[in-house]
Amino acid sequence: MKEKVFTCSRCLEVIPASQRQQFDDSDLCPECLEYETTICSVCGERIWNHDNAGTEDTPLCQQCYQQFYTRCDRCGALIRVEEARYAPDDDDESYPLCNGCYTRMERANAIQDYYYKPEPHFFGIGPRFFGVELEVDEAGENHHKAWELLSIANSESEKYLYCKHDGSLSDGFELVSHPMSLTYHKERMPWAAILRRAVKMGYTSHQADTCGLHIHVSREAFGRTEAEQDAAIARVLYFFEKNWAEMLKFSRRTQYQLNRWAARYGYKDQPQDILEHAKKGCHAGRYTCVNLQNSDTIEFRMFRGTLKYNTFLATLQMVDRICDVAIFLSDEEIKAMSWSTFVAGCEAPELIQYLKERRLYVNDVVIAEEEI
């Protein structure tokens, strides 16, 4: 007798009925049950990932979160109610803080709160502006060190850089630039001096295994209208999906790290189909290789942090090159373009050097300096 089958309500795969997993009036395959749901760490109830009121490491149903947990008002970290510390705000009302934020509260604010977002200042010629978020770790979330790095970047008249707390780091902070053109980043922003000084202070980024290098690009760079922007952004997503193996190698991340912090959307034959899938929502939220949840920018999140200047600059140049092909090629042209054709069009010397170091440029091999 032929075994009965059923269709998973999430991935639409047809599998044997004996593998059916029923949850919340849905028939799921075992894989979707594993990846789309989780177990509350307090009461043990199974919940959908999108209903998780806690974190990936501490999943919580809404009831257990409200009864036993709260979040730090500054960094958003999940904390147990009995471990929360409280400080008055300007209206003398108390608000919960984690121990780290409470300790930092009275320090000079060289390192701003996680949610700090100043009015952006634009430098260089647009509309293609790049905003950099570089995480450094392992040498202290120290406001004196942060001030020293800021003093290299900023002057009384120009403020290029600010620092932020990031709860994902062990003992460091995040360097965030105001939006700049690629030329401005290379010729005016003193990144080389900043990275050298961070290394001398004992910071690492690539070697820390906790750090990312995120690059925001202005949505206006992709077209004058929303339709033009969507068409080009769809080609960006398609490029990442088609060339995932090469981009994984370029990123210096592991597949596990990307699954957690910069997940892929999934390959589809047409760029627009990937964009529609992304717009409908993804269980990873903003933790995708190209985050589309910001109103004014798209965020390239795939890259591992680095304090090696050539790698840092090459990453900006790679994003710029991807923007070029997405904007100036048609859907059919980008679908037909091979990786070798793509890299053959790269002209920036820092990018070519890095591609050779990662063995992604034809068959050229060079000896690479150690990442930091």
Short mmCIF file of C-alpha atoms in Angstrom, two decimals:
data_model
loop_
_atom_site.label_atom_id
_atom_site.label_comp_id
_atom_site.label_asym_id
_atom_site.label_seq_id
_atom_site.Cartn_x
_atom_site.Cartn_y
_atom_site.Cartn_z
CA MET A 1 0.00 0.00 0.00
CA LYS A 2 1.32 3.45 -0.94
CA GLU A 3 2.16 5.52 2.11
CA LYS A 4 -0.02 8.55 2.73
CA VAL A 5 1.56 11.97 2.34
CA PHE A 6 0.78 15.50 3.40
CA THR A 7 1.88 19.03 2.46
CA CYS A 8 3.75 21.08 5.05
CA SER A 9 1.83 24.31 5.62
CA ARG A 10 5.05 26.35 5.85
CA CYS A 11 7.50 25.11 3.21
CA LEU A 12 4.87 23.32 1.04
CA GLU A 13 7.05 20.20 0.79
CA VAL A 14 5.16 16.92 0.33
CA ILE A 15 6.38 14.33 2.83
CA PRO A 16 5.14 11.04 4.39
CA ALA A 17 2.19 11.42 6.73
CA SER A 18 4.13 9.56 9.42
CA GLN A 19 6.39 12.61 9.74
CA ARG A 20 3.54 15.08 10.26
CA GLN A 21 4.07 17.42 13.21
CA GLN A 22 0.97 19.28 14.37
CA PHE A 23 1.31 22.63 16.13
CA ASP A 24 -1.11 25.52 16.55
CA ASP A 25 -3.55 24.08 13.98
CA SER A 26 -0.74 23.73 11.44
CA ASP A 27 0.64 20.57 9.84
CA LEU A 28 4.42 20.90 9.72
CA CYS A 29 7.34 18.84 8.53
CA PRO A 30 9.99 18.12 11.21
CA GLU A 31 12.38 20.72 9.73
CA CYS A 32 9.82 23.54 9.84
CA LEU A 33 8.82 22.57 13.37
CA GLU A 34 12.48 22.86 14.39
CA TYR A 35 13.29 26.10 12.58
CA GLU A 36 9.96 27.95 12.86
CA THR A 37 9.17 27.22 16.52
CA THR A 38 10.97 27.21 19.85
CA ILE A 39 10.34 26.20 23.47
CA CYS A 40 9.76 28.72 26.26
CA SER A 41 12.74 28.41 28.60
CA VAL A 42 10.53 28.91 31.68
CA CYS A 43 7.27 27.00 31.21
CA GLY A 44 8.28 24.69 28.36
CA GLU A 45 5.44 25.74 26.06
CA ARG A 46 6.14 25.56 22.32
CA ILE A 47 5.73 28.89 20.53
CA TRP A 48 6.31 30.32 17.05
CA ASN A 49 9.67 32.07 16.63
CA HIS A 50 7.90 35.32 15.78
CA ASP A 51 6.03 35.12 19.11
CA ASN A 52 9.26 34.74 21.08
CA ALA A 53 9.25 37.57 23.64
CA GLY A 54 12.77 36.71 24.78
CA THR A 55 15.95 36.04 22.83
CA GLU A 56 17.37 33.20 20.77
CA ASP A 57 19.28 31.94 23.83
CA THR A 58 16.40 32.56 26.25
CA PRO A 59 13.11 32.03 24.39
CA LEU A 60 10.02 33.12 26.30
CA CYS A 61 6.29 33.02 25.82
CA GLN A 62 4.58 36.35 26.40
CA GLN A 63 3.16 35.35 29.77
CA CYS A 64 6.52 34.23 31.20
CA TYR A 65 8.24 37.34 29.87
CA GLN A 66 5.69 39.62 31.56
CA GLN A 67 5.94 37.69 34.84
CA PHE A 68 9.69 37.12 35.16
CA TYR A 69 11.60 39.38 32.77
CA THR A 70 12.06 42.94 31.58
CA ARG A 71 14.46 44.71 29.21
CA CYS A 72 17.19 47.22 29.87
CA ASP A 73 15.93 50.66 28.94
CA ARG A 74 19.30 51.59 27.39
CA CYS A 75 20.70 48.58 25.51
CA GLY A 76 17.55 46.44 25.23
CA ALA A 77 19.17 43.42 26.89
CA LEU A 78 16.85 40.82 28.41
CA ILE A 79 17.13 40.76 32.22
CA ARG A 80 15.32 38.96 35.01
CA VAL A 81 13.13 41.27 37.08
CA GLU A 82 15.03 40.52 40.28
CA GLU A 83 18.37 41.35 38.59
CA ALA A 84 17.28 44.69 37.13
CA ARG A 85 18.77 47.86 38.55
CA TYR A 86 16.84 51.10 38.54
CA ALA A 87 17.83 54.72 38.05
CA PRO A 88 15.70 57.86 37.85
CA ASP A 89 15.21 59.68 34.58
CA ASP A 90 14.75 63.42 34.11
CA ASP A 91 11.18 63.20 35.43
CA ASP A 92 12.30 61.26 38.52
CA GLU A 93 10.62 58.11 37.22
CA SER A 94 12.65 54.90 37.48
CA TYR A 95 13.46 52.64 34.57
CA PRO A 96 15.16 49.23 34.47
CA LEU A 97 18.84 48.88 33.55
CA CYS A 98 21.14 45.91 33.19
CA ASN A 99 24.17 45.96 35.46
CA GLY A 100 26.50 47.07 32.67
CA CYS A 101 24.38 50.05 31.67
CA TYR A 102 23.83 51.01 35.29
CA THR A 103 27.60 50.98 35.86
CA ARG A 104 28.18 53.10 32.74
CA MET A 105 25.39 55.54 33.52
CA GLU A 106 27.56 58.14 35.25
CA ARG A 107 30.52 57.83 32.90
CA ALA A 108 31.30 60.43 30.29
CA ASN A 109 29.31 59.50 27.23
CA ALA A 110 32.06 58.79 24.74
CA ILE A 111 30.21 55.52 24.19
CA GLN A 112 26.54 56.19 23.58
CA ASP A 113 23.59 53.92 24.29
CA TYR A 114 22.69 51.21 21.79
CA TYR A 115 19.64 53.17 20.60
CA TYR A 116 21.54 56.41 20.10
CA LYS A 117 20.92 57.76 16.58
CA PRO A 118 21.99 61.34 15.87
CA GLU A 119 20.84 63.39 12.92
CA PRO A 120 23.01 62.16 10.02
CA HIS A 121 25.54 64.47 8.39
CA PHE A 122 26.42 63.68 4.78
CA PHE A 123 29.94 64.02 3.43
CA GLY A 124 31.03 63.85 -0.19
CA ILE A 125 28.99 63.75 -3.39
CA GLY A 126 25.81 61.62 -3.41
CA PRO A 127 23.42 60.07 -3.80
CA ARG A 128 25.46 56.90 -3.05
CA PHE A 129 26.47 57.32 0.58
CA PHE A 130 27.95 54.61 2.81
CA GLY A 131 27.49 54.46 6.57
CA VAL A 132 29.86 52.12 8.41
CA GLU A 133 29.28 50.18 11.62
CA LEU A 134 32.49 48.48 12.79
CA GLU A 135 32.56 46.46 15.99
CA VAL A 136 35.76 46.15 18.06
CA ASP A 137 36.21 43.90 21.07
CA GLU A 138 38.47 42.44 23.76
CA ALA A 139 40.15 45.62 25.04
CA GLY A 140 37.41 47.21 27.12
CA GLU A 141 34.21 49.19 26.76
CA ASN A 142 36.35 52.08 27.87
CA HIS A 143 35.32 55.69 27.37
CA HIS A 144 38.93 56.95 27.52
CA LYS A 145 39.91 54.68 24.62
CA ALA A 146 36.74 55.61 22.75
CA TRP A 147 37.55 59.32 23.17
CA GLU A 148 41.03 58.70 21.78
CA LEU A 149 39.65 57.07 18.63
CA LEU A 150 37.05 59.81 18.26
CA SER A 151 39.78 62.46 18.55
CA ILE A 152 41.52 60.95 15.49
CA ALA A 153 38.33 61.07 13.42
CA ASN A 154 36.60 64.23 14.62
CA SER A 155 37.46 67.90 14.88
CA GLU A 156 35.64 70.88 16.30
CA SER A 157 34.10 71.58 12.90
CA GLU A 158 33.52 68.05 11.53
CA LYS A 159 32.06 65.08 13.39
CA TYR A 160 32.60 61.96 11.30
CA LEU A 161 32.37 59.22 13.91
CA TYR A 162 30.59 58.23 17.12
CA CYS A 163 30.71 55.18 19.40
CA LYS A 164 27.88 53.01 20.70
CA HIS A 165 27.36 50.25 23.23
CA ASP A 166 26.62 46.84 21.70
CA GLY A 167 25.41 44.04 23.94
CA SER A 168 26.61 41.34 21.53
CA LEU A 169 30.26 42.22 22.28
CA SER A 170 32.25 40.80 25.17
CA ASP A 171 34.40 43.81 26.05
CA GLY A 172 34.26 46.45 23.35
CA PHE A 173 32.01 48.84 21.45
CA GLU A 174 30.85 49.87 18.01
CA LEU A 175 32.33 52.58 15.78
CA VAL A 176 29.68 54.25 13.61
CA SER A 177 30.37 56.71 10.81
CA HIS A 178 28.10 59.34 9.40
CA PRO A 179 27.18 58.65 5.74
CA MET A 180 29.95 59.40 3.24
CA SER A 181 30.68 58.78 -0.39
CA LEU A 182 33.20 56.02 -1.10
CA THR A 183 35.74 58.62 -2.22
CA TYR A 184 35.30 60.52 1.03
CA HIS A 185 35.78 57.33 3.10
CA LYS A 186 39.03 56.64 1.25
CA GLU A 187 40.52 60.10 0.88
CA ARG A 188 39.22 62.16 3.80
CA MET A 189 38.15 59.83 6.60
CA PRO A 190 41.26 58.77 8.60
CA TRP A 191 40.27 55.10 8.80
CA ALA A 192 43.85 53.81 8.51
CA ALA A 193 44.95 55.83 11.56
CA ILE A 194 41.84 54.82 13.53
CA LEU A 195 42.37 51.11 12.84
CA ARG A 196 46.09 51.27 13.66
CA ARG A 197 45.37 52.98 16.97
CA ALA A 198 42.65 50.46 17.85
CA VAL A 199 45.15 47.63 17.28
CA LYS A 200 47.74 49.34 19.51
CA MET A 201 45.10 49.62 22.23
CA GLY A 202 44.62 45.85 22.09
CA TYR A 203 41.33 45.71 20.21
CA THR A 204 40.53 43.02 17.69
CA SER A 205 37.65 42.61 15.28
CA HIS A 206 38.15 39.67 12.91
CA GLN A 207 39.95 37.65 15.59
CA ALA A 208 37.39 38.43 18.29
CA ASP A 209 34.80 36.20 16.57
CA THR A 210 32.03 38.50 17.88
CA CYS A 211 32.40 41.44 15.52
CA GLY A 212 30.74 42.47 12.30
CA LEU A 213 31.34 45.13 9.67
CA HIS A 214 27.94 46.45 8.53
CA ILE A 215 27.57 48.88 5.66
CA HIS A 216 24.48 51.02 5.07
CA VAL A 217 23.82 52.36 1.57
CA SER A 218 21.32 55.12 0.83
CA ARG A 219 18.14 53.87 -0.81
CA GLU A 220 18.18 56.96 -3.02
CA ALA A 221 21.36 55.60 -4.63
CA PHE A 222 19.27 52.88 -6.30
CA GLY A 223 16.90 55.14 -8.18
CA ARG A 224 14.73 58.25 -8.12
CA THR A 225 11.43 56.40 -7.66
CA GLU A 226 10.43 53.58 -5.37
CA ALA A 227 9.91 51.31 -8.37
CA GLU A 228 13.45 51.98 -9.64
CA GLN A 229 14.86 51.40 -6.17
CA ASP A 230 12.98 48.12 -5.74
CA ALA A 231 14.15 46.80 -9.10
CA ALA A 232 17.81 47.50 -8.29
CA ILE A 233 17.54 46.20 -4.71
CA ALA A 234 15.96 43.01 -6.07
CA ARG A 235 19.07 42.53 -8.21
CA VAL A 236 21.26 43.07 -5.12
CA LEU A 237 19.43 40.24 -3.35
CA TYR A 238 19.68 38.05 -6.44
CA PHE A 239 23.43 38.67 -6.67
CA PHE A 240 23.95 37.48 -3.09
CA GLU A 241 21.82 34.37 -3.56
CA LYS A 242 23.40 33.40 -6.89
CA ASN A 243 26.95 33.97 -5.63
CA TRP A 244 26.44 32.81 -2.05
CA ALA A 245 29.48 30.48 -1.94
CA GLU A 246 31.81 33.22 -3.18
CA MET A 247 30.29 35.87 -0.90
CA LEU A 248 30.57 33.52 2.07
CA LYS A 249 34.29 33.20 1.35
CA PHE A 250 34.60 36.95 0.87
CA SER A 251 32.81 37.67 4.17
CA ARG A 252 35.26 35.63 6.33
CA ARG A 253 32.21 34.44 8.26
CA THR A 254 31.21 30.84 8.88
CA GLN A 255 27.88 29.56 7.60
CA TYR A 256 26.74 29.19 11.22
CA GLN A 257 27.53 32.84 11.94
CA LEU A 258 25.61 33.94 8.87
CA ASN A 259 22.61 31.81 9.81
CA ARG A 260 22.53 33.66 13.12
CA TRP A 261 23.44 37.22 12.14
CA ALA A 262 23.07 37.57 8.36
CA ALA A 263 20.84 34.82 6.98
CA ARG A 264 20.10 34.37 3.29
CA TYR A 265 16.60 34.79 1.88
CA GLY A 266 16.78 31.75 -0.40
CA TYR A 267 17.46 31.50 -4.13
CA LYS A 268 14.67 32.10 -6.63
CA ASP A 269 14.86 32.30 -10.41
CA GLN A 270 13.79 35.94 -10.64
CA PRO A 271 15.20 38.91 -8.66
CA GLN A 272 11.72 40.30 -8.06
CA ASP A 273 10.61 37.01 -6.50
CA ILE A 274 13.39 37.22 -3.91
CA LEU A 275 12.44 40.82 -3.12
CA GLU A 276 8.77 39.89 -2.70
CA HIS A 277 9.77 37.07 -0.36
CA ALA A 278 11.92 39.50 1.64
CA LYS A 279 9.12 42.08 1.85
CA LYS A 280 6.65 39.49 3.14
CA GLY A 281 8.85 39.08 6.15
CA CYS A 282 11.54 36.66 7.18
CA HIS A 283 11.92 34.82 10.49
CA ALA A 284 15.43 36.32 10.77
CA GLY A 285 14.07 39.91 10.91
CA ARG A 286 16.91 42.39 10.43
CA TYR A 287 19.47 39.60 10.84
CA THR A 288 19.69 38.98 7.10
CA CYS A 289 22.59 39.31 4.67
CA VAL A 290 20.93 42.43 3.24
CA ASN A 291 18.62 44.05 5.76
CA LEU A 292 15.72 45.94 4.17
CA GLN A 293 13.95 47.05 7.35
CA ASN A 294 15.42 50.56 7.49
CA SER A 295 13.42 53.29 5.77
CA ASP A 296 16.35 55.27 4.33
CA THR A 297 19.08 52.66 3.78
CA ILE A 298 19.70 49.05 2.99
CA GLU A 299 22.22 47.37 5.26
CA PHE A 300 24.85 44.88 4.11
CA ARG A 301 25.39 42.72 7.22
CA MET A 302 27.33 39.75 5.86
CA PHE A 303 30.91 40.83 6.55
CA ARG A 304 33.09 39.94 9.50
CA GLY A 305 34.76 42.81 11.32
CA THR A 306 38.38 43.72 10.60
CA LEU A 307 41.07 46.14 11.73
CA LYS A 308 43.15 45.47 8.61
CA TYR A 309 42.81 48.60 6.48
CA ASN A 310 43.03 46.91 3.07
CA THR A 311 40.28 44.46 4.01
CA PHE A 312 38.14 47.26 5.44
CA LEU A 313 38.43 49.37 2.30
CA ALA A 314 38.01 46.35 0.00
CA THR A 315 34.71 45.55 1.72
CA LEU A 316 33.40 49.05 1.00
CA GLN A 317 34.58 48.70 -2.59
CA MET A 318 32.86 45.32 -2.94
CA VAL A 319 29.55 46.81 -1.81
CA ASP A 320 30.08 49.67 -4.27
CA ARG A 321 30.75 47.19 -7.10
CA ILE A 322 27.61 45.18 -6.23
CA CYS A 323 25.60 48.41 -6.29
CA ASP A 324 27.02 49.19 -9.74
CA VAL A 325 25.92 45.91 -11.31
CA ALA A 326 22.53 46.05 -9.59
CA ILE A 327 21.84 49.56 -10.82
CA PHE A 328 23.26 49.44 -14.33
CA LEU A 329 22.49 45.86 -15.44
CA SER A 330 19.09 44.42 -16.30
CA ASP A 331 17.59 41.37 -14.63
CA GLU A 332 18.62 39.18 -17.55
CA GLU A 333 22.15 40.59 -17.62
CA ILE A 334 22.75 40.01 -13.93
CA LYS A 335 21.30 36.49 -14.20
CA ALA A 336 23.72 35.71 -17.02
CA MET A 337 26.77 37.24 -15.31
CA SER A 338 29.26 34.73 -13.88
CA TRP A 339 31.44 35.36 -10.83
CA SER A 340 34.56 35.51 -13.04
CA THR A 341 32.91 38.18 -15.18
CA PHE A 342 31.95 40.13 -12.07
CA VAL A 343 35.46 40.13 -10.56
CA ALA A 344 37.03 40.88 -13.95
CA GLY A 345 35.19 44.20 -13.82
CA CYS A 346 36.64 45.12 -10.42
CA GLU A 347 39.17 47.94 -10.74
CA ALA A 348 39.88 49.16 -7.19
CA PRO A 349 43.39 47.93 -6.26
CA GLU A 350 42.48 47.22 -2.62
CA LEU A 351 39.54 45.09 -3.71
CA ILE A 352 41.60 43.19 -6.27
CA GLN A 353 44.29 42.55 -3.63
CA TYR A 354 41.71 41.18 -1.20
CA LEU A 355 40.03 39.02 -3.85
CA LYS A 356 43.43 37.51 -4.63
CA GLU A 357 44.08 36.90 -0.93
CA ARG A 358 40.78 35.03 -0.66
CA ARG A 359 41.45 33.19 -3.95
CA LEU A 360 38.38 34.70 -5.53
CA TYR A 361 40.11 36.50 -8.40
CA VAL A 362 40.75 34.26 -11.41
CA ASN A 363 43.51 31.88 -10.25
CA ASP A 364 45.84 34.46 -8.78
CA VAL A 365 47.21 33.62 -5.34
CA VAL A 366 49.06 36.06 -3.11
CA ILE A 367 50.41 35.85 0.41
CA ALA A 368 48.00 37.64 2.74
CA GLU A 369 48.82 39.46 5.96
CA GLU A 370 47.00 38.23 9.04
CA GLU A 371 43.54 39.59 9.76
CA ILE A 372 43.05 41.47 13.05
#
